[in-house]
Coordinates of C-alpha atoms and ligand atoms in Angstrom, one line a residue:
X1 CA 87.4 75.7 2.3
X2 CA 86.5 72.3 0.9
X3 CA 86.2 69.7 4.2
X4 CA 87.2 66.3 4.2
X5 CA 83.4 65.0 4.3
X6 CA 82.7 66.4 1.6
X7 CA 85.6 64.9 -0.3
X8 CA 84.9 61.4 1.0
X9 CA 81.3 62.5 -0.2
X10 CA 82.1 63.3 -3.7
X11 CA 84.0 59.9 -3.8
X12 CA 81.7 57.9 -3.1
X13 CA 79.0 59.9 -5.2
X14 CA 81.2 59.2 -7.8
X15 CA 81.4 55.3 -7.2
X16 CA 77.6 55.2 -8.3
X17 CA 77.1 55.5 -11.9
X18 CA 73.7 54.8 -12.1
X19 CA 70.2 56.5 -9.8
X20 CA 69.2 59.4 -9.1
X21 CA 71.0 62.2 -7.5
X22 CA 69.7 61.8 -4.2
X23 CA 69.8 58.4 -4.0
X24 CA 73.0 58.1 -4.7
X25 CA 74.0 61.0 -2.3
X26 CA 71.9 59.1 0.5
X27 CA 74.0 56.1 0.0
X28 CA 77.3 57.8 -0.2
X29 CA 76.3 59.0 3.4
X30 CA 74.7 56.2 4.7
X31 CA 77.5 53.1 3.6
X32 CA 80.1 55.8 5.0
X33 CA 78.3 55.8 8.7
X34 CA 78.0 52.0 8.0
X35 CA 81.8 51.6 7.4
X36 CA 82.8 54.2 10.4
X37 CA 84.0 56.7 7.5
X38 CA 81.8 58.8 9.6
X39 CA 82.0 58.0 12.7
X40 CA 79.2 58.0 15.5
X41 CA 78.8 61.6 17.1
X42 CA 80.7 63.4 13.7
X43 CA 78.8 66.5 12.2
X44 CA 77.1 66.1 8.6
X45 CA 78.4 69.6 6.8
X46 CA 75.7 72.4 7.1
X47 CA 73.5 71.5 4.0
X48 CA 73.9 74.6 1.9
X49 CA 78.2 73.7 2.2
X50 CA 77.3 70.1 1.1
X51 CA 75.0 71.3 -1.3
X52 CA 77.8 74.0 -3.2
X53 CA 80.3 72.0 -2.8
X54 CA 79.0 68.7 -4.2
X55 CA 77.3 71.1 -7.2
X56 CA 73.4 69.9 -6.0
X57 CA 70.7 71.5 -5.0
X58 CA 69.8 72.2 -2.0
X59 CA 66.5 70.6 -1.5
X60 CA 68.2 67.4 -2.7
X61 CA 70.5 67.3 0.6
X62 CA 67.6 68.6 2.5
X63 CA 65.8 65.4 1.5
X64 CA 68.5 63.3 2.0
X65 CA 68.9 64.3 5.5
X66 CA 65.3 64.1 6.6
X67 CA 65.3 60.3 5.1
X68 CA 68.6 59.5 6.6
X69 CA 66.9 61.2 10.4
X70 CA 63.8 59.4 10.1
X71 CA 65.6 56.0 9.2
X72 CA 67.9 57.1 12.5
X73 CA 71.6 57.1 11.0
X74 CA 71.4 61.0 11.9
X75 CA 70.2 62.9 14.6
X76 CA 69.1 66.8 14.5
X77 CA 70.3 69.2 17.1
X78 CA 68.3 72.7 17.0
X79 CA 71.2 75.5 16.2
X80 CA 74.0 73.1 15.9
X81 CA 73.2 71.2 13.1
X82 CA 73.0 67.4 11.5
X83 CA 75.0 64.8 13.6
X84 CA 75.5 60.8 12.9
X85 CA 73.6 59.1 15.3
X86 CA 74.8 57.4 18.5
X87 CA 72.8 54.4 18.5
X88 CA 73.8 53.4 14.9
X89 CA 73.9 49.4 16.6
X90 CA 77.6 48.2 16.7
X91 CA 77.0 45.1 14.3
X92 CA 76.5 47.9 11.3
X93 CA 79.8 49.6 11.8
X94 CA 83.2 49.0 10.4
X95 CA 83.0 46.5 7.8
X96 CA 86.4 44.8 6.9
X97 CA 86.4 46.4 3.5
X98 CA 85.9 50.0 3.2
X99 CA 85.6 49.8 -0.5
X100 CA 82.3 51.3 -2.1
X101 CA 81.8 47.9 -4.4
X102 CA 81.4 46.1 -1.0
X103 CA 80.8 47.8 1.9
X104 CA 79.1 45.2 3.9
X105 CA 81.3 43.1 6.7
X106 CA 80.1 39.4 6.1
X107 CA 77.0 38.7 8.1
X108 CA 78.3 36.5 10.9
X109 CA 77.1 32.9 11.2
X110 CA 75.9 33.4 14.7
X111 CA 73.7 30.1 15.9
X112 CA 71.1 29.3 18.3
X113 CA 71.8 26.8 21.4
X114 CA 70.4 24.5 19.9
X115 CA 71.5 25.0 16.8
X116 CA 75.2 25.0 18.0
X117 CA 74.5 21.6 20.0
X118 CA 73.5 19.9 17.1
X119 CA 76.3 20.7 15.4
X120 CA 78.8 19.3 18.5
X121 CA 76.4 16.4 18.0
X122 CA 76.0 15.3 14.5
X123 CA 77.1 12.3 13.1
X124 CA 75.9 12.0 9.9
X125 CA 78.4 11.5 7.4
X126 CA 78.9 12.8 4.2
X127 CA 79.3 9.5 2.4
X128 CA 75.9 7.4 2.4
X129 CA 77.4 4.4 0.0
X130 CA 80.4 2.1 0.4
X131 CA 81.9 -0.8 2.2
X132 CA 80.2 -2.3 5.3
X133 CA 78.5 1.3 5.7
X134 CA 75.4 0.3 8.3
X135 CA 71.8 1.0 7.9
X136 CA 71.2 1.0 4.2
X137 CA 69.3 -1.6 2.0
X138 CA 70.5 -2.3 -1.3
X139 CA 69.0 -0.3 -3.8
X140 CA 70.2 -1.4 -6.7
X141 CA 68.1 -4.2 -6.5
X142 CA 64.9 -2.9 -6.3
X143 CA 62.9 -3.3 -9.6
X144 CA 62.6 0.6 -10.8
X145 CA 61.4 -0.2 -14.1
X146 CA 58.4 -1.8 -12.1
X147 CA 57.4 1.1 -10.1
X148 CA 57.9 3.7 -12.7
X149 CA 56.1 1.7 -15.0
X150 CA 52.8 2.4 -12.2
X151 CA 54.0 6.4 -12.3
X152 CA 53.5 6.6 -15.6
X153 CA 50.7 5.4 -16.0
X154 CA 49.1 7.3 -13.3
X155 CA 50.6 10.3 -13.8
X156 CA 48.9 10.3 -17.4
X157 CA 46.2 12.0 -16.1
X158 CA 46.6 12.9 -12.6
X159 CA 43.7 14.4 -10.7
X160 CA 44.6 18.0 -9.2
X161 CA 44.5 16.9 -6.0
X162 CA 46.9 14.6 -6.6
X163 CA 49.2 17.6 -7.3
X164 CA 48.6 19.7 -4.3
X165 CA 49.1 19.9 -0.1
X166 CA 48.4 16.8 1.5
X167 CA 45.6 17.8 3.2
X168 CA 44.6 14.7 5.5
X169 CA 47.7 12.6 6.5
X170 CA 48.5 11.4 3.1
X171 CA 46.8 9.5 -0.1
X172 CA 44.1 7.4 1.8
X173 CA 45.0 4.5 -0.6
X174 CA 48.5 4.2 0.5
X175 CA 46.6 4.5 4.0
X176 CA 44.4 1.8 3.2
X177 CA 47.1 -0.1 1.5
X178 CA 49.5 0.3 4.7
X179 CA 46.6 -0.4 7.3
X180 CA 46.6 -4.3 5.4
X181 CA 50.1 -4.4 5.1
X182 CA 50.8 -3.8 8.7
X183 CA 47.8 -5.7 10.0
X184 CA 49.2 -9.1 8.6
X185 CA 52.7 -8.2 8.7
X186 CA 53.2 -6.2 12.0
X187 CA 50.0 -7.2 13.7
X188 CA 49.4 -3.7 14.2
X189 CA 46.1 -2.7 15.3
X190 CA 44.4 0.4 13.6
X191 CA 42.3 2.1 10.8
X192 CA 43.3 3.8 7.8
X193 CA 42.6 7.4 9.6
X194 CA 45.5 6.5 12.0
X195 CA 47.9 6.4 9.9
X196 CA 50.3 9.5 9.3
X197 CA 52.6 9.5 6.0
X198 CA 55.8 11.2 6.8
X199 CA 59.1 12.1 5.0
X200 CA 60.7 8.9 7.2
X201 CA 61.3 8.6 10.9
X202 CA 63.3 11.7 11.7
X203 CA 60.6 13.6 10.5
X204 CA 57.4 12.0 12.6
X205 CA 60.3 11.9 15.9
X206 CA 60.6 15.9 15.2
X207 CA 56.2 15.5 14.7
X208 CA 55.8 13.9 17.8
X209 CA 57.9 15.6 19.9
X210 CA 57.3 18.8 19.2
X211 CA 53.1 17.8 19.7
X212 CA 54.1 16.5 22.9
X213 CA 56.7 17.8 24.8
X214 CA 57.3 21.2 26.2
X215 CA 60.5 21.9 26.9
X216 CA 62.4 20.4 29.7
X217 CA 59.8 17.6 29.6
X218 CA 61.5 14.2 30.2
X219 CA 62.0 11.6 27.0
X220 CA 63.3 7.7 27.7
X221 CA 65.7 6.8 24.9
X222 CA 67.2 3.3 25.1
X223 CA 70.9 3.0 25.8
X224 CA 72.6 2.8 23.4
X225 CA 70.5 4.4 20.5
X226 CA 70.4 5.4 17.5
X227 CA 72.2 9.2 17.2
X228 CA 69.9 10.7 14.9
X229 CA 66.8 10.6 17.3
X230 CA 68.4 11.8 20.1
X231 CA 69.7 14.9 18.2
X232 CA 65.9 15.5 16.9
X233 CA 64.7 15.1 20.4
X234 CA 67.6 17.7 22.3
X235 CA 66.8 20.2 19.2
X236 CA 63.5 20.0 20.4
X237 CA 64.3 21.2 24.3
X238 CA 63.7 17.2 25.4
X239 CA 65.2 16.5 28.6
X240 CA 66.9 12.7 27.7
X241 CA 67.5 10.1 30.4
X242 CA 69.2 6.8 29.1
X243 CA 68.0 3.5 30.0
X244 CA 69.6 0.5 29.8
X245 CA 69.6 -2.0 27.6
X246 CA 70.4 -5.9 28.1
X247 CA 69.5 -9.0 26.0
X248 CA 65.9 -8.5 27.1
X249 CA 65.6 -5.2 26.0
X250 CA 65.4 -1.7 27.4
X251 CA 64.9 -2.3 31.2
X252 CA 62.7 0.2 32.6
X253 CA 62.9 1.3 36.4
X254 CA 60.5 2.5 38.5
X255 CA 59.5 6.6 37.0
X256 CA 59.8 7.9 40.6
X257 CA 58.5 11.7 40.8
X258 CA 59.5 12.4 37.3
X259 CA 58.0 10.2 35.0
X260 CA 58.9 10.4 30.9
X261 CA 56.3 11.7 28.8
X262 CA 57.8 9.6 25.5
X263 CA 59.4 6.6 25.9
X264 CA 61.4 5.7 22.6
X265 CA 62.5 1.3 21.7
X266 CA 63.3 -0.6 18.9
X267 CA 61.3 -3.7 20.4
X268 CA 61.7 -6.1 18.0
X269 CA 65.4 -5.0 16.7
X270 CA 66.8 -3.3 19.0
X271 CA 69.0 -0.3 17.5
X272 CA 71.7 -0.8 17.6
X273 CA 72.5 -3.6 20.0
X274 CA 70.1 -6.1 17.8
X275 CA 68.4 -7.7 20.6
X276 CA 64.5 -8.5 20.7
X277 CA 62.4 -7.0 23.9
X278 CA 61.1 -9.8 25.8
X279 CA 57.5 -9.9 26.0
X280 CA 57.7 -9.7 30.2
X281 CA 59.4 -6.4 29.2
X282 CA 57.0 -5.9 26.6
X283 CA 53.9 -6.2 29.3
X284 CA 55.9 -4.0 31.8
X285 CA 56.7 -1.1 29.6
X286 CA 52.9 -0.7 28.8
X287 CA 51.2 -1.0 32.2
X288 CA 53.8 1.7 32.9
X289 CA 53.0 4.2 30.5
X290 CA 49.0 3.2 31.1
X291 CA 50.0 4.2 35.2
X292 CA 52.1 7.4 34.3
X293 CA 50.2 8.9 31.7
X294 CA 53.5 8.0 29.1
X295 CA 53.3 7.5 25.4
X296 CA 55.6 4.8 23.6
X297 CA 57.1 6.0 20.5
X298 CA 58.4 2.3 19.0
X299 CA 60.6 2.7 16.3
X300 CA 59.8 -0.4 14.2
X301 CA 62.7 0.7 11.3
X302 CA 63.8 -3.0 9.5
X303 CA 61.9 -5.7 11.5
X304 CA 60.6 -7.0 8.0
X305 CA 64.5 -8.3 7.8
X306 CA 64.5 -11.4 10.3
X307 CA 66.1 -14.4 8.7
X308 CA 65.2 -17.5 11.3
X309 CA 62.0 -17.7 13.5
X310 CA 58.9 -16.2 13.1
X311 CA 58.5 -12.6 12.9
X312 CA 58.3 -10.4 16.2
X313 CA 54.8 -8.6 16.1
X314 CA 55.1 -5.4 16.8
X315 CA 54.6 -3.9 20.5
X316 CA 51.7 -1.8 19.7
X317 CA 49.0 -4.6 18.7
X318 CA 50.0 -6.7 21.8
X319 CA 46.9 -5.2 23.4
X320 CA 43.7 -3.3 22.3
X321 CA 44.2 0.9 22.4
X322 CA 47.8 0.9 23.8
X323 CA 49.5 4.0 24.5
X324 CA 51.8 3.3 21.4
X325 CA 52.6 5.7 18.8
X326 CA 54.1 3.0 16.0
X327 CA 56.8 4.7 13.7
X328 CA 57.5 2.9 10.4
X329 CA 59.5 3.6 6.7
X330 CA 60.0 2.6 3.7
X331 CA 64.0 3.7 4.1
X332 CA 64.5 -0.1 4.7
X333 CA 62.6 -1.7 2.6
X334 CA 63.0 0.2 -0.5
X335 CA 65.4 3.1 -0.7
X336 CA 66.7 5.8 1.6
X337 CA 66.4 8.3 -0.5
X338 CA 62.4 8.1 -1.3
X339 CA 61.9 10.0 2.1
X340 CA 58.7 8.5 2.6
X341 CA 57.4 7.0 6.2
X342 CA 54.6 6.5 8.0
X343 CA 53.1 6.8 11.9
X344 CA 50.5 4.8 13.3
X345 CA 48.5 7.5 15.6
X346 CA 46.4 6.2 19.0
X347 CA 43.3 7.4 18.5
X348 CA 43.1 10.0 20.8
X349 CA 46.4 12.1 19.1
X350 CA 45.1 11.0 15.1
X351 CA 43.7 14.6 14.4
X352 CA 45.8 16.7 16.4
X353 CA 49.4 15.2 14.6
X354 CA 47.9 15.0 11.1
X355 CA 46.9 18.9 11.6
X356 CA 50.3 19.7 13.0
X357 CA 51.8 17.5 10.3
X358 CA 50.0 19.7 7.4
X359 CA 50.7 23.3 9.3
X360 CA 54.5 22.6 10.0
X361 CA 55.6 20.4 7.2
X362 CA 52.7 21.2 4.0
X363 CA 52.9 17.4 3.2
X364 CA 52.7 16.0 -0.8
X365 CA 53.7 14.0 -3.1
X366 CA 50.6 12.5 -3.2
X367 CA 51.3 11.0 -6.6
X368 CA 54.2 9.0 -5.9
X369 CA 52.2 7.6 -2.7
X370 CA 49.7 6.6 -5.0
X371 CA 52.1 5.0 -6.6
X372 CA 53.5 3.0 -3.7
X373 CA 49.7 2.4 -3.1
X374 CA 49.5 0.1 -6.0
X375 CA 52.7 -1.2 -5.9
X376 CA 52.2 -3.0 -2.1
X377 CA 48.1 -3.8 -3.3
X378 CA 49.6 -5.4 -5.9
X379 CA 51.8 -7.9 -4.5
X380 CA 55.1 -6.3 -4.7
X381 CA 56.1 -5.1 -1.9
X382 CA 56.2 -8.4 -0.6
X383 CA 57.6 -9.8 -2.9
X384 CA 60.4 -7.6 -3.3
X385 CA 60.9 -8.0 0.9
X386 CA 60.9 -12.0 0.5
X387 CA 64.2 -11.8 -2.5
X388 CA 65.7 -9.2 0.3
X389 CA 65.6 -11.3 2.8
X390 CA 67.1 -14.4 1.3
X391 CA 69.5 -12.1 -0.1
X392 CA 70.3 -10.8 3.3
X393 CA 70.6 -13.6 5.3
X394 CA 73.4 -15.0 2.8
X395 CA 75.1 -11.6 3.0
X396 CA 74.9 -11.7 6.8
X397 CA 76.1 -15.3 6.9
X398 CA 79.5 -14.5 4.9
X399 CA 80.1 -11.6 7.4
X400 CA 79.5 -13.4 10.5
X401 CA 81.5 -16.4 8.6
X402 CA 84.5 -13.6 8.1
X403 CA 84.5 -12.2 11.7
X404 CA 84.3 -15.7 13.2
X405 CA 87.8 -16.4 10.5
X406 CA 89.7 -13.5 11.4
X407 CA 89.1 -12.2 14.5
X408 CA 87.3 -15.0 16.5
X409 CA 84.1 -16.5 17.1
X410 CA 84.3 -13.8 20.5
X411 CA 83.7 -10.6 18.2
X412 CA 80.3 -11.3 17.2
X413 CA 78.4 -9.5 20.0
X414 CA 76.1 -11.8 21.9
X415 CA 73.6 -9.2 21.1
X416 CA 73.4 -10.1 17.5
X417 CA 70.2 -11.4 16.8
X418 CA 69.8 -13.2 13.1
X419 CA 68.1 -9.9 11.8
X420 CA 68.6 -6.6 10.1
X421 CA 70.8 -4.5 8.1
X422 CA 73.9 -4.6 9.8
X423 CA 75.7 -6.4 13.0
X424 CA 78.3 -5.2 16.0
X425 CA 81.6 -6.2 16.2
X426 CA 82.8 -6.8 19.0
X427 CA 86.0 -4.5 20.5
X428 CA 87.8 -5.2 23.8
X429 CA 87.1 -2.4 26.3
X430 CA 90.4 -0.2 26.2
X431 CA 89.9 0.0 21.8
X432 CA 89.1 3.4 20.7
X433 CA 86.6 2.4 18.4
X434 CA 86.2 6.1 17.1
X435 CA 89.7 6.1 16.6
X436 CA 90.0 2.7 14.4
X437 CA 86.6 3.5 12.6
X438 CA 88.4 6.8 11.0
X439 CA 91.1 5.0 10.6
X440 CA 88.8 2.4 8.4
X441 CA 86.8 5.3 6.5
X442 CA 89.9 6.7 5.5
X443 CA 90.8 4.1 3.6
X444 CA 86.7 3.7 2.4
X445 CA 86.1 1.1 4.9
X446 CA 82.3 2.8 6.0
X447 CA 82.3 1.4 9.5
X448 CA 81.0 3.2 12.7
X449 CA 81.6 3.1 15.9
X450 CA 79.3 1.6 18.2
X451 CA 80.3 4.2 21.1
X452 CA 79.2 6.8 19.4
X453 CA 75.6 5.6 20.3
X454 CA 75.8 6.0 23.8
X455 CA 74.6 9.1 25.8
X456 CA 76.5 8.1 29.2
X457 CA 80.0 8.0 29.7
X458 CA 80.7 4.1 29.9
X459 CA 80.0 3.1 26.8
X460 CA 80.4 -0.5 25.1
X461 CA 83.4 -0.6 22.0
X462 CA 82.6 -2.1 19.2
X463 CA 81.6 -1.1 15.1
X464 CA 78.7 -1.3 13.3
X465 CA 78.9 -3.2 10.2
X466 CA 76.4 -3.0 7.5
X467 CA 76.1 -6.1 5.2
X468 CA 72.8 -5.9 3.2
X469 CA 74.4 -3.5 0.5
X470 CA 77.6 -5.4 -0.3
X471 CA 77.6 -8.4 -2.6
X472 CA 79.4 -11.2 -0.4
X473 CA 81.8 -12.0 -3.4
X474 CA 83.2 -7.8 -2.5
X475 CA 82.9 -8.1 1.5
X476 CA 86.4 -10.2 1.7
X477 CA 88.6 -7.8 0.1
X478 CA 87.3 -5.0 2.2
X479 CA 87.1 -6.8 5.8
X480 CA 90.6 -7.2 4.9
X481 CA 91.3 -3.5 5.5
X482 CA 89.5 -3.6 8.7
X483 CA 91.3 -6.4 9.4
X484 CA 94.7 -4.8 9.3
X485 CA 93.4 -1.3 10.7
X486 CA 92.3 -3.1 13.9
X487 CA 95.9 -5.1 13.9
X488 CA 97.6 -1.8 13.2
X489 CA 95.6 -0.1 16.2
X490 CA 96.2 -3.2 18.5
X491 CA 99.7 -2.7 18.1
X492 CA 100.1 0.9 18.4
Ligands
PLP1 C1 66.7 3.0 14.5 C2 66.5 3.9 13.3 N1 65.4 4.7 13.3 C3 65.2 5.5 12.2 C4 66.1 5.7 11.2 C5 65.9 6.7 10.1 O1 64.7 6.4 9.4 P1 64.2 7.4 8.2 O2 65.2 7.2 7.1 O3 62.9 6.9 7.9 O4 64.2 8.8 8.8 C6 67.3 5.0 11.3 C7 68.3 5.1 10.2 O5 69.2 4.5 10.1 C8 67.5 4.1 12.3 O6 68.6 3.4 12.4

């Protein structure tokens, strides 16, 4: 008598149009252990049944079998036959949809710790243009015809090594190029073989953490600060401890028995309070890391963008060989979207990052850093800062000048320092500043709220608003909208 296997068999042999005989009979079998059609423990029929009753030969089920034993779907007991296997795993059985066309259950999107944390965490929205949306320069402004006009002409001819790995850090005459720029306009001390070209920030933060930090090793991040760092830092098995920050600056207590082995700031514009680390501060933070052994990682991401005073030079050339790994990019100056940054390396970690840099990341794009390379020797880079800045500071006057009309001189934070991309406003204490910035990007007002920054559980209330990449003639019409979301939430 015919068995039910061998019906199910001849089914699914059928299903397959195209392969060879035993092919097709080995995946008939296997997708119907896969599926549970044949359960764990169930008995295969005795070859020579299976092979009359499917019309094959018998060495082709013989063959079958001994693949599908020594792959471990079956298992051979002496005198009783050809069983499926226990220890098929659990994940491999009973897909949703027994059907021969697709017999495989959707893989599960199961994700690490980490992976899952930084999904609880993550802030990064998926709209990087609009109204008061903070952090971003405008780019429509930046002369593109000028810097393609240096591509092309180098790309003409470009030398194969232009077109391969990055083998040393990056082109040494962007290196040479950045070494000037930052001397005069950072005061940052080093040589061109310091200097590391990343992708941006986030990518020399993930560099430097992962280089320095084992896991569970202690990181200081100011408090508040900027989301995306901390994320890269807890994906990366750093152990965070907040510090506080006040109109000084971060304010760093005594390391005790634990001491940080990073230590991240914004010294000269503080992110995203906007407030410039006193130079008291500035002295204290690197005796510190000299006594405990620390590195500072300072963050230096739009200090070209101050519009009264002199610039603030940056924390690492305050004194010869400081324990300061200076972070930099061109995100600010010229356009988010270039991915292109750069680290300033002590001496002592130079070769060990730029190796890590090439193993885990490859590095390239050598030709576009060229590029760049001519476009700062050349004079415009500077230039193109200098029309920013004036451009700016008028676009951050007509904010401020808008806050201080509709809502009171009191919701400019005292933090605010003339400087930067964007500014805080002000919120009172009880405002649920995640709440009312929703309520503002639903109706394309690109807000954020300033809570959001804090790691600790008292938090500050307030939004940050990005001015640089709205003409001021525009910025009425949307602070409007705000306007009436925060009257709307004050009254609820
Ligand atoms: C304080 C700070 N650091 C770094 C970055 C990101 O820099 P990059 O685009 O080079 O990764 C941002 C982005 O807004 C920032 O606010």
């Amino acid at each position: 008598m015919r068995s039910l296997v061998c019906d199910l068999l001849q089914l699914r042999l059928d299903d397959q149009k195209d392969g060879k005989l035993h092919k097709r009979l080995y995946n008939a079998i296997r997708l119907s252990i896969l599926d549970g059609s044949l359960p764990p423990q169930s008995r295969l029929p005795p070859s020579r049944d299976l092979a009359n009753q499917l019309a094959l030969s018998r060495n082709t089920v013989l063959t079958v079998y001994e693949q599908l034993l020594a792959e471990g779907y079956v298992v051979s007991r002496s005198g009783s036959g050809t069983f499926v296997s226990r220890t098929v795993p659990d994940s491999l059985l009973f897909s949703s949809d027994a059907s021969p066309q697709s017999r495989h259950a959707p893989q599960q999107a199961i994700l690490s710790a980490r992976g899952e944390a930084l999904l609880t965490h993550s802030r990064a929205s998926s709209r990087q243009w609009g109204a008061f949306l903070p952090g971003v320069p405008d780019v429509s402004e930046f002369p593109h015809a000028l810097l393609r006009k240096i591509y092309t002409r180098l790309s003409r001819r470009p030398p194969a090594v232009q077109l391969s790995y990055s083998p040393s850090g990056g082109s040494p005459t962007l290196q040479q190029a950045l070494m000037e720029y930052l001397r005069v306009a950072r005061s940052v001390r080093c040589n061109p073989e310091q200097i590391l070209i990343t992708e941006g920030i986030h990518q020399a933060i993930d560099l430097v953490s992962r280089m320095l930090c084992n896991p569970g090793d202690r990181a200081w991040i100011e408090e508040p600060a900027y989301w995306g760092i901390r994320n890269v830092l807890q994906m990366n098995g750093v152990d965070l401890q907040a510090i506080n920050v006040d109109l000084s600056g971060m304010n760093p207590p005594e390391p005790g028995d634990a001491p940080p082995r990073l230590i991240f700031v914004t010294p000269s514009h503080q992110y995203p309070l906007g407030c410039v680390m006193s130079l008291e501060r500035r002295q204290r933070l690197l005796t510190l890391a000299r006594q405990t052994g620390s590195w500072i990682v300072e963050d230096d991401y739009d200090s070209e963008f101050r519009f009264s005073g002199q610039p603030i030079p940056a924390l690492q050339g305050l004194v010869e060989d400081a324990p300061v790994i200076y972070i930099g990019t061109f995100s600010k100056t010229l356009w988010p979207g270039l991915r292109l940054g750069y680290v300033v390396l002590p001496q002592p970690l130079a070769q060990a990052l730029k190796t890590a840099h090439a193993e885990l990341y490859r590095g390239g794009r050598l030709l576009d850093q060229e590029a760049l390379a001519q476009f700062i020797t050349e004079g415009h880079y500077t230039a193109h800062i200098r029309r920013m800045r004036l451009l700016y500071a008028r676009r951050r006057q007509r904010l401020t000048a808008l806050i201080s009309q509709y809502l009171g001189k009191a919701a400019l934070s005292e933090f605010n320092d003339n400087a930067g991309l964007h500014l805080v406003l002000k919120l009172a204490d009880d405002c649920d500043d995640v709440a009312l910035a929703k309520a503002a990007n639903d109706k394309g007002v690109l807000v954020r709220p300033l809570s959001r920054y804090y790691l600790g559980d008292t938090p500050q209330r307030g939004l940050l608003m990005g001015f640089a990449a709205m003409k001021e003639e525009e910025m009425e019409g949307a602070f409007k909208v705000l306007v009436a979301c925060i009257n709307s939430k004050s009254r609820a």
